[in-house]
Amino acid sequence: MRTLVLATRISDPTRGDPAPWGLLVRALGELGHEVHLVCDASEPTRSHASLTVHAVHPQRTGVLPAFAPRAAEAAKRCEPECVLADRDHLALAWMLAGRSDASLVPVLGEPGTSAPSWSRGLQAPFEGRIVRGADACVAFGPAQGNEARARGARHVIELPGVSSLGDARPMPNGWLRSHLGLESGLLAVSWGELSPEAGTDIFIEGVKVAADSDADIHAVILGGDQTSIDRYEAKAQRLGIEQRVHLLGTWPAAKLGTLVAEADILVEPSLRANTTPNAFYTFLGSGRPVLVAEAPGRHRLVSQGACVFAPPDRLGIGHALGELVSSEAAREQSSAAGLNCVAEQHTYDAFRAELEPLARTVGLGPRLGPARLKHPEGLRA
């Protein structure tokens, strides 16, 4: 199937888990589709046998990329049978699909920010109608899958998150303990941003609660700029646990495996509702127990028991940390459950298998072109 893919970005260097758009493009090619990708010129992706990249360079006369003319040119060249598009380009994809008499497949990830605000405002009224009228809708994760169903999508292909570690099981060599000068205690490691919304405050306060209950624990927090680091070091000092909280600055996603190998417990304290933390499945696939704050929608991300959920406050995080520190059996049970969850549901092979029915699904109904979108009777759920 000749497939045109419109996505401004398909990679994310700040993400610990593999970027789902990159996995999608790879899987389409491996499943035998002829893929034509229109994306930002700064993306590292290059053309190969099953993939043709149509890079979008910034306009010389302005700051916005010339995405629409480049996409129109790509559609004219490849004459697609199917057009997949992210939220930022649904209106453009609908127009191109109509011109080519191609199936349109919306791809729902977390709300996009790459398109200008005026463009998102113009296309917002169309998004729900496009989702209802399309033969299929691809969703990155359960929250987006539920959104597609709530909007009346006919058929939802829900793609799972994937661990970046594959079958590898990172083994510690003690470099982090040596760097910190620690001879005892367990290391609870978090990675990402430093902010209240990212859960940094409740994590540090939770360490205070655990330490007050005689848990021998140290928090290792990766992320943030120097201003944020200074602020949270001051917070740890006010709480009297500056010797137990170690803020080490940014850590590249590409080297996440060497970091999680040194952890005794991995902590994801983010409070963002209905979002998947950036390294969630990589954490689960590391063979370490994973402690997660109970943000809304978080339970849908994994099977029951795959990680330890804690109330999103200092007492919830603190008590959960204390229990994990005090029980080696609990840590081993949580580690094994996380590994099993990833092995069964969150590998690249599982991702590709869920995408396999796409060509069969989009061939079931009529095309979603401009004429159909103009008539309400053609858009009923």
CSV table of C-alpha atoms in Angstrom, one decimal:
chain,number,residue,atom,x,y,z
A,1,MET,CA,0.0,0.0,0.0
A,2,ARG,CA,1.4,3.4,-1.0
A,3,THR,CA,1.2,5.4,2.2
A,4,LEU,CA,1.8,9.1,2.7
A,5,VAL,CA,2.7,10.1,6.2
A,6,LEU,CA,2.5,13.7,7.4
A,7,ALA,CA,4.3,14.3,10.7
A,8,THR,CA,6.4,17.3,11.6
A,9,ARG,CA,8.6,15.3,14.0
A,10,ILE,CA,9.1,11.6,14.2
A,11,SER,CA,11.9,11.5,16.7
A,12,ASP,CA,12.3,13.0,20.2
A,13,PRO,CA,15.9,13.2,21.7
A,14,THR,CA,14.4,14.0,25.1
A,15,ARG,CA,12.3,10.9,25.3
A,16,GLY,CA,13.5,7.7,27.0
A,17,ASP,CA,11.1,5.3,25.3
A,18,PRO,CA,11.3,5.1,21.5
A,19,ALA,CA,9.3,7.9,19.8
A,20,PRO,CA,6.1,6.3,18.6
A,21,TRP,CA,6.1,8.1,15.2
A,22,GLY,CA,9.5,6.7,14.5
A,23,LEU,CA,8.3,3.2,15.3
A,24,LEU,CA,5.3,3.7,13.1
A,25,VAL,CA,7.3,4.7,10.1
A,26,ARG,CA,9.7,1.8,10.6
A,27,ALA,CA,6.8,-0.7,11.1
A,28,LEU,CA,5.0,0.4,7.9
A,29,GLY,CA,8.1,-0.2,5.8
A,30,GLU,CA,8.7,-3.6,7.4
A,31,LEU,CA,5.1,-4.6,6.8
A,32,GLY,CA,5.7,-4.1,3.1
A,33,HIS,CA,4.2,-0.7,2.5
A,34,GLU,CA,5.7,2.0,0.3
A,35,VAL,CA,6.1,4.9,2.7
A,36,HIS,CA,6.5,8.5,1.7
A,37,LEU,CA,7.2,10.7,4.8
A,38,VAL,CA,6.8,14.5,4.9
A,39,CYS,CA,8.6,15.8,7.9
A,40,ASP,CA,10.8,18.6,9.2
A,41,ALA,CA,14.2,18.8,7.5
A,42,SER,CA,16.0,18.6,10.9
A,43,GLU,CA,14.8,15.0,11.4
A,44,PRO,CA,17.7,12.5,11.1
A,45,THR,CA,15.6,10.1,9.0
A,46,ARG,CA,16.9,9.2,5.5
A,47,SER,CA,15.4,7.6,2.5
A,48,HIS,CA,15.9,3.9,1.8
A,49,ALA,CA,14.3,1.1,-0.2
A,50,SER,CA,10.8,1.3,1.3
A,51,LEU,CA,10.9,4.9,2.6
A,52,THR,CA,11.1,8.2,0.7
A,53,VAL,CA,11.6,11.3,2.9
A,54,HIS,CA,10.3,14.6,1.6
A,55,ALA,CA,12.1,17.0,3.9
A,56,VAL,CA,10.4,20.4,4.7
A,57,HIS,CA,12.8,23.3,4.9
A,58,PRO,CA,11.9,26.6,6.5
A,59,GLN,CA,10.6,29.3,4.1
A,60,ARG,CA,13.2,31.8,3.2
A,61,THR,CA,10.7,34.7,3.6
A,62,GLY,CA,9.4,33.7,7.0
A,63,VAL,CA,9.7,31.5,10.1
A,64,LEU,CA,7.1,28.8,9.2
A,65,PRO,CA,8.0,25.7,7.3
A,66,ALA,CA,6.5,25.3,3.8
A,67,PHE,CA,4.8,22.1,4.9
A,68,ALA,CA,1.6,22.3,2.8
A,69,PRO,CA,3.3,22.8,-0.7
A,70,ARG,CA,5.8,20.1,0.1
A,71,ALA,CA,3.1,17.6,1.2
A,72,ALA,CA,1.1,18.4,-1.9
A,73,GLU,CA,4.1,17.8,-4.1
A,74,ALA,CA,4.8,14.5,-2.4
A,75,ALA,CA,1.1,13.4,-2.8
A,76,LYS,CA,1.2,14.2,-6.5
A,77,ARG,CA,4.4,12.2,-7.0
A,78,CYS,CA,3.4,9.0,-5.1
A,79,GLU,CA,-0.4,9.0,-5.6
A,80,PRO,CA,-1.1,7.5,-2.2
A,81,GLU,CA,-3.7,5.0,-1.3
A,82,CYS,CA,-3.6,6.0,2.3
A,83,VAL,CA,-2.7,9.2,4.1
A,84,LEU,CA,-1.7,9.1,7.8
A,85,ALA,CA,-1.3,12.4,9.7
A,86,ASP,CA,-0.7,13.8,13.1
A,87,ARG,CA,-3.1,16.3,14.8
A,88,ASP,CA,-1.2,19.3,13.4
A,89,HIS,CA,-1.8,18.3,9.8
A,90,LEU,CA,-5.2,16.6,9.8
A,91,ALA,CA,-6.9,19.3,7.7
A,92,LEU,CA,-4.1,19.2,5.1
A,93,ALA,CA,-4.2,15.4,5.1
A,94,TRP,CA,-8.0,15.5,4.5
A,95,MET,CA,-7.5,17.7,1.5
A,96,LEU,CA,-4.7,15.6,0.0
A,97,ALA,CA,-6.6,12.4,0.6
A,98,GLY,CA,-9.6,13.8,-1.2
A,99,ARG,CA,-7.5,14.8,-4.2
A,100,SER,CA,-5.9,11.4,-4.4
A,101,ASP,CA,-9.0,9.4,-3.6
A,102,ALA,CA,-7.0,7.9,-0.7
A,103,SER,CA,-8.1,6.7,2.7
A,104,LEU,CA,-7.3,9.1,5.5
A,105,VAL,CA,-6.1,7.7,8.9
A,106,PRO,CA,-5.8,10.2,11.7
A,107,VAL,CA,-3.0,9.4,14.2
A,108,LEU,CA,-3.8,10.6,17.7
A,109,GLY,CA,-0.8,11.1,19.9
A,110,GLU,CA,-0.7,13.7,22.7
A,111,PRO,CA,-1.9,17.1,21.4
A,112,GLY,CA,0.7,18.5,19.0
A,113,THR,CA,2.5,21.8,19.4
A,114,SER,CA,4.5,22.0,16.2
A,115,ALA,CA,1.8,23.8,14.1
A,116,PRO,CA,1.2,27.5,14.8
A,117,SER,CA,-1.7,28.3,17.1
A,118,TRP,CA,-3.8,29.9,14.4
A,119,SER,CA,-3.5,26.7,12.3
A,120,ARG,CA,-4.6,24.5,15.2
A,121,GLY,CA,-7.5,26.7,15.9
A,122,LEU,CA,-8.7,26.5,12.3
A,123,GLN,CA,-8.5,22.8,12.1
A,124,ALA,CA,-9.9,22.0,15.5
A,125,PRO,CA,-13.6,21.9,14.4
A,126,PHE,CA,-12.6,19.4,11.7
A,127,GLU,CA,-10.7,17.0,13.9
A,128,GLY,CA,-13.8,15.3,15.5
A,129,ARG,CA,-15.6,14.9,12.1
A,130,ILE,CA,-12.5,13.5,10.5
A,131,VAL,CA,-12.0,11.0,13.2
A,132,ARG,CA,-15.7,9.9,12.9
A,133,GLY,CA,-15.6,9.6,9.2
A,134,ALA,CA,-12.3,7.9,8.8
A,135,ASP,CA,-12.1,4.1,8.1
A,136,ALA,CA,-9.5,3.7,10.9
A,137,CYS,CA,-7.8,5.8,13.5
A,138,VAL,CA,-4.4,5.1,14.9
A,139,ALA,CA,-3.8,5.9,18.6
A,140,PHE,CA,-0.5,6.0,20.5
A,141,GLY,CA,-1.6,4.5,23.9
A,142,PRO,CA,-4.8,3.9,25.8
A,143,ALA,CA,-5.7,7.5,26.6
A,144,GLN,CA,-5.6,8.4,22.9
A,145,GLY,CA,-7.4,5.2,22.0
A,146,ASN,CA,-10.2,6.1,24.4
A,147,GLU,CA,-10.4,9.6,23.0
A,148,ALA,CA,-10.8,8.2,19.5
A,149,ARG,CA,-13.6,5.9,20.6
A,150,ALA,CA,-15.3,8.7,22.4
A,151,ARG,CA,-15.2,10.8,19.2
A,152,GLY,CA,-16.9,8.0,17.3
A,153,ALA,CA,-14.0,6.4,15.5
A,154,ARG,CA,-15.1,3.4,13.4
A,155,HIS,CA,-12.0,1.3,14.1
A,156,VAL,CA,-9.2,2.1,16.5
A,157,ILE,CA,-5.7,0.7,16.1
A,158,GLU,CA,-4.2,1.3,19.5
A,159,LEU,CA,-0.4,1.0,19.5
A,160,PRO,CA,1.5,0.1,22.7
A,161,GLY,CA,4.4,1.9,24.2
A,162,VAL,CA,7.8,0.2,23.8
A,163,SER,CA,10.9,-0.1,26.0
A,164,SER,CA,14.1,1.2,24.5
A,165,LEU,CA,16.1,-1.7,26.1
A,166,GLY,CA,14.8,-4.5,23.9
A,167,ASP,CA,15.8,-7.8,25.4
A,168,ALA,CA,18.8,-6.3,27.1
A,169,ARG,CA,19.0,-6.5,30.9
A,170,PRO,CA,21.3,-3.7,32.1
A,171,MET,CA,23.8,-4.8,34.8
A,172,PRO,CA,25.2,-2.4,37.4
A,173,ASN,CA,28.9,-1.8,37.8
A,174,GLY,CA,28.7,0.5,40.8
A,175,TRP,CA,29.8,3.7,39.0
A,176,LEU,CA,26.9,5.7,40.4
A,177,ARG,CA,27.5,4.7,44.0
A,178,SER,CA,31.2,5.4,43.6
A,179,HIS,CA,30.4,8.9,42.1
A,180,LEU,CA,28.1,9.7,45.1
A,181,GLY,CA,30.5,8.2,47.6
A,182,LEU,CA,27.8,5.8,49.0
A,183,GLU,CA,28.6,2.5,50.7
A,184,SER,CA,25.1,1.6,51.9
A,185,GLY,CA,21.4,2.4,51.3
A,186,LEU,CA,19.2,1.9,48.3
A,187,LEU,CA,19.2,4.2,45.3
A,188,ALA,CA,15.8,5.5,44.1
A,189,VAL,CA,16.4,7.1,40.7
A,190,SER,CA,14.1,9.4,38.7
A,191,TRP,CA,14.8,10.9,35.2
A,192,GLY,CA,13.1,13.8,33.4
A,193,GLU,CA,12.2,17.3,34.4
A,194,LEU,CA,12.4,19.2,37.6
A,195,SER,CA,9.1,20.9,38.5
A,196,PRO,CA,6.1,20.4,40.8
A,197,GLU,CA,4.1,19.1,37.8
A,198,ALA,CA,6.9,16.6,37.1
A,199,GLY,CA,6.6,15.4,40.7
A,200,THR,CA,10.0,16.5,42.0
A,201,ASP,CA,8.5,18.1,45.1
A,202,ILE,CA,6.5,15.0,46.2
A,203,PHE,CA,9.5,12.8,45.4
A,204,ILE,CA,11.9,14.8,47.7
A,205,GLU,CA,9.2,15.1,50.4
A,206,GLY,CA,8.5,11.4,50.1
A,207,VAL,CA,12.2,10.7,50.7
A,208,LYS,CA,11.9,12.7,53.9
A,209,VAL,CA,8.9,10.6,55.0
A,210,ALA,CA,10.7,7.4,54.2
A,211,ALA,CA,13.9,8.5,56.0
A,212,ASP,CA,11.9,9.5,59.1
A,213,SER,CA,10.7,5.9,59.2
A,214,ASP,CA,14.3,4.7,59.2
A,215,ALA,CA,14.4,3.7,55.5
A,216,ASP,CA,18.0,3.8,54.3
A,217,ILE,CA,17.4,5.4,51.0
A,218,HIS,CA,19.0,8.0,48.7
A,219,ALA,CA,17.2,9.9,45.9
A,220,VAL,CA,19.1,10.4,42.6
A,221,ILE,CA,17.3,12.9,40.5
A,222,LEU,CA,18.4,13.5,36.9
A,223,GLY,CA,17.1,16.5,34.9
A,224,GLY,CA,16.7,20.3,35.0
A,225,ASP,CA,18.8,23.3,34.6
A,226,GLN,CA,21.1,24.8,37.2
A,227,THR,CA,18.4,27.2,38.5
A,228,SER,CA,16.0,24.3,39.1
A,229,ILE,CA,18.8,22.2,40.7
A,230,ASP,CA,19.6,25.0,43.1
A,231,ARG,CA,16.0,25.4,44.1
A,232,TYR,CA,15.5,21.7,44.9
A,233,GLU,CA,18.9,21.5,46.7
A,234,ALA,CA,17.7,24.3,48.9
A,235,LYS,CA,14.4,22.4,49.5
A,236,ALA,CA,16.3,19.3,50.5
A,237,GLN,CA,18.4,21.3,52.9
A,238,ARG,CA,15.3,22.9,54.5
A,239,LEU,CA,13.9,19.4,55.0
A,240,GLY,CA,17.2,18.2,56.6
A,241,ILE,CA,17.9,15.5,54.0
A,242,GLU,CA,20.5,17.2,51.8
A,243,GLN,CA,22.8,14.2,52.3
A,244,ARG,CA,20.1,11.9,50.9
A,245,VAL,CA,19.0,13.9,47.8
A,246,HIS,CA,21.4,14.0,44.8
A,247,LEU,CA,20.5,16.3,41.9
A,248,LEU,CA,22.9,15.4,39.0
A,249,GLY,CA,21.6,17.5,36.2
A,250,THR,CA,20.6,16.4,32.7
A,251,TRP,CA,21.2,12.9,31.5
A,252,PRO,CA,21.0,11.9,27.8
A,253,ALA,CA,18.1,9.6,26.8
A,254,ALA,CA,20.5,7.6,24.6
A,255,LYS,CA,22.4,6.6,27.8
A,256,LEU,CA,19.4,5.8,29.9
A,257,GLY,CA,20.3,2.1,30.1
A,258,THR,CA,23.5,2.9,31.9
A,259,LEU,CA,21.6,4.9,34.5
A,260,VAL,CA,18.7,2.5,35.2
A,261,ALA,CA,21.2,-0.3,35.7
A,262,GLU,CA,22.5,1.5,38.8
A,263,ALA,CA,19.1,2.0,40.4
A,264,ASP,CA,17.6,-0.2,43.2
A,265,ILE,CA,14.2,1.5,42.6
A,266,LEU,CA,13.0,3.6,39.7
A,267,VAL,CA,10.6,6.4,40.5
A,268,GLU,CA,8.2,8.1,38.1
A,269,PRO,CA,6.5,10.9,40.2
A,270,SER,CA,5.0,12.9,37.3
A,271,LEU,CA,1.5,14.3,38.0
A,272,ARG,CA,0.4,14.9,34.4
A,273,ALA,CA,-3.0,13.4,33.8
A,274,ASN,CA,-3.6,11.0,30.9
A,275,THR,CA,0.0,11.2,29.6
A,276,THR,CA,2.6,8.5,29.3
A,277,PRO,CA,5.9,9.4,31.1
A,278,ASN,CA,8.8,9.7,28.7
A,279,ALA,CA,10.7,6.6,30.0
A,280,PHE,CA,7.9,4.6,31.5
A,281,TYR,CA,8.3,1.4,29.5
A,282,THR,CA,12.1,1.6,29.5
A,283,PHE,CA,11.9,1.7,33.3
A,284,LEU,CA,9.6,-1.4,33.4
A,285,GLY,CA,11.9,-3.3,31.0
A,286,SER,CA,15.0,-2.6,33.2
A,287,GLY,CA,14.3,-5.4,35.7
A,288,ARG,CA,14.0,-2.9,38.6
A,289,PRO,CA,10.9,-2.1,40.7
A,290,VAL,CA,9.1,0.9,39.4
A,291,LEU,CA,7.2,3.3,41.7
A,292,VAL,CA,4.6,5.5,39.9
A,293,ALA,CA,2.4,8.4,41.1
A,294,GLU,CA,-1.3,7.7,40.6
A,295,ALA,CA,-2.0,10.5,38.1
A,296,PRO,CA,-5.4,10.1,36.3
A,297,GLY,CA,-5.2,7.6,33.5
A,298,ARG,CA,-2.0,6.1,34.7
A,299,HIS,CA,-3.5,2.7,35.5
A,300,ARG,CA,-4.5,2.2,31.9
A,301,LEU,CA,-0.8,2.1,30.8
A,302,VAL,CA,0.1,-1.3,32.1
A,303,SER,CA,-1.4,-4.6,33.4
A,304,GLN,CA,-2.3,-4.8,37.1
A,305,GLY,CA,0.8,-5.3,39.3
A,306,ALA,CA,3.4,-4.3,36.7
A,307,CYS,CA,4.5,-1.4,38.9
A,308,VAL,CA,3.8,0.0,42.3
A,309,PHE,CA,1.2,2.8,42.3
A,310,ALA,CA,1.3,5.4,45.1
A,311,PRO,CA,-1.0,8.3,46.0
A,312,PRO,CA,0.4,11.4,44.5
A,313,ASP,CA,1.6,13.1,47.6
A,314,ARG,CA,4.5,13.0,50.0
A,315,LEU,CA,2.9,10.4,52.3
A,316,GLY,CA,1.9,8.2,49.4
A,317,ILE,CA,5.3,8.3,47.8
A,318,GLY,CA,7.1,8.1,51.2
A,319,HIS,CA,5.3,5.1,52.5
A,320,ALA,CA,5.6,3.2,49.2
A,321,LEU,CA,9.4,3.9,49.2
A,322,GLY,CA,9.6,2.7,52.8
A,323,GLU,CA,7.8,-0.5,52.0
A,324,LEU,CA,10.1,-1.3,49.0
A,325,VAL,CA,13.2,-0.5,50.9
A,326,SER,CA,12.2,-2.8,53.8
A,327,SER,CA,11.1,-5.8,51.6
A,328,GLU,CA,13.5,-7.4,49.1
A,329,ALA,CA,10.7,-9.8,48.2
A,330,ALA,CA,8.4,-6.9,47.3
A,331,ARG,CA,11.2,-5.4,45.1
A,332,GLU,CA,11.7,-8.7,43.3
A,333,GLN,CA,8.0,-9.3,42.8
A,334,SER,CA,7.6,-5.8,41.3
A,335,SER,CA,10.7,-6.2,39.1
A,336,ALA,CA,9.5,-9.6,37.7
A,337,ALA,CA,5.9,-8.2,37.0
A,338,GLY,CA,7.3,-5.3,35.1
A,339,LEU,CA,9.6,-7.5,33.0
A,340,ASN,CA,6.7,-9.8,32.2
A,341,CYS,CA,4.4,-6.9,31.2
A,342,VAL,CA,7.0,-5.5,28.8
A,343,ALA,CA,7.9,-8.9,27.3
A,344,GLU,CA,4.2,-9.6,26.6
A,345,GLN,CA,2.8,-6.2,25.5
A,346,HIS,CA,5.5,-3.5,25.1
A,347,THR,CA,8.1,-4.7,22.6
A,348,TYR,CA,8.6,-3.5,19.0
A,349,ASP,CA,7.2,-6.8,17.8
A,350,ALA,CA,4.0,-6.2,19.7
A,351,PHE,CA,3.8,-2.7,18.2
A,352,ARG,CA,4.2,-4.0,14.7
A,353,ALA,CA,1.7,-6.8,15.2
A,354,GLU,CA,-1.0,-4.3,16.3
A,355,LEU,CA,-0.3,-2.2,13.1
A,356,GLU,CA,-0.6,-5.2,10.8
A,357,PRO,CA,-4.4,-4.9,10.1
A,358,LEU,CA,-4.1,-1.3,8.9
A,359,ALA,CA,-4.2,-2.1,5.1
A,360,ARG,CA,-7.1,-4.5,5.5
A,361,THR,CA,-9.0,-2.1,7.7
A,362,VAL,CA,-8.8,1.0,5.5
A,363,GLY,CA,-10.0,-1.0,2.5
A,364,LEU,CA,-13.3,-1.7,4.1
A,365,GLY,CA,-15.1,1.6,3.6
A,366,PRO,CA,-15.4,4.5,1.2
A,367,ARG,CA,-12.8,7.2,1.0
A,368,LEU,CA,-13.0,10.2,3.3
A,369,GLY,CA,-12.7,13.0,0.8
A,370,PRO,CA,-13.8,16.7,0.7
A,371,ALA,CA,-17.2,15.8,-0.8
A,372,ARG,CA,-18.0,13.4,2.0
A,373,LEU,CA,-16.9,15.8,4.7
A,374,LYS,CA,-19.2,18.5,3.4
A,375,HIS,CA,-22.3,16.4,4.0
A,376,PRO,CA,-23.3,15.7,7.6
A,377,GLU,CA,-25.1,12.5,6.6
A,378,GLY,CA,-21.8,11.0,5.6
A,379,LEU,CA,-20.2,11.7,8.9
A,380,ARG,CA,-22.6,10.0,11.3
A,381,ALA,CA,-20.8,7.8,13.9
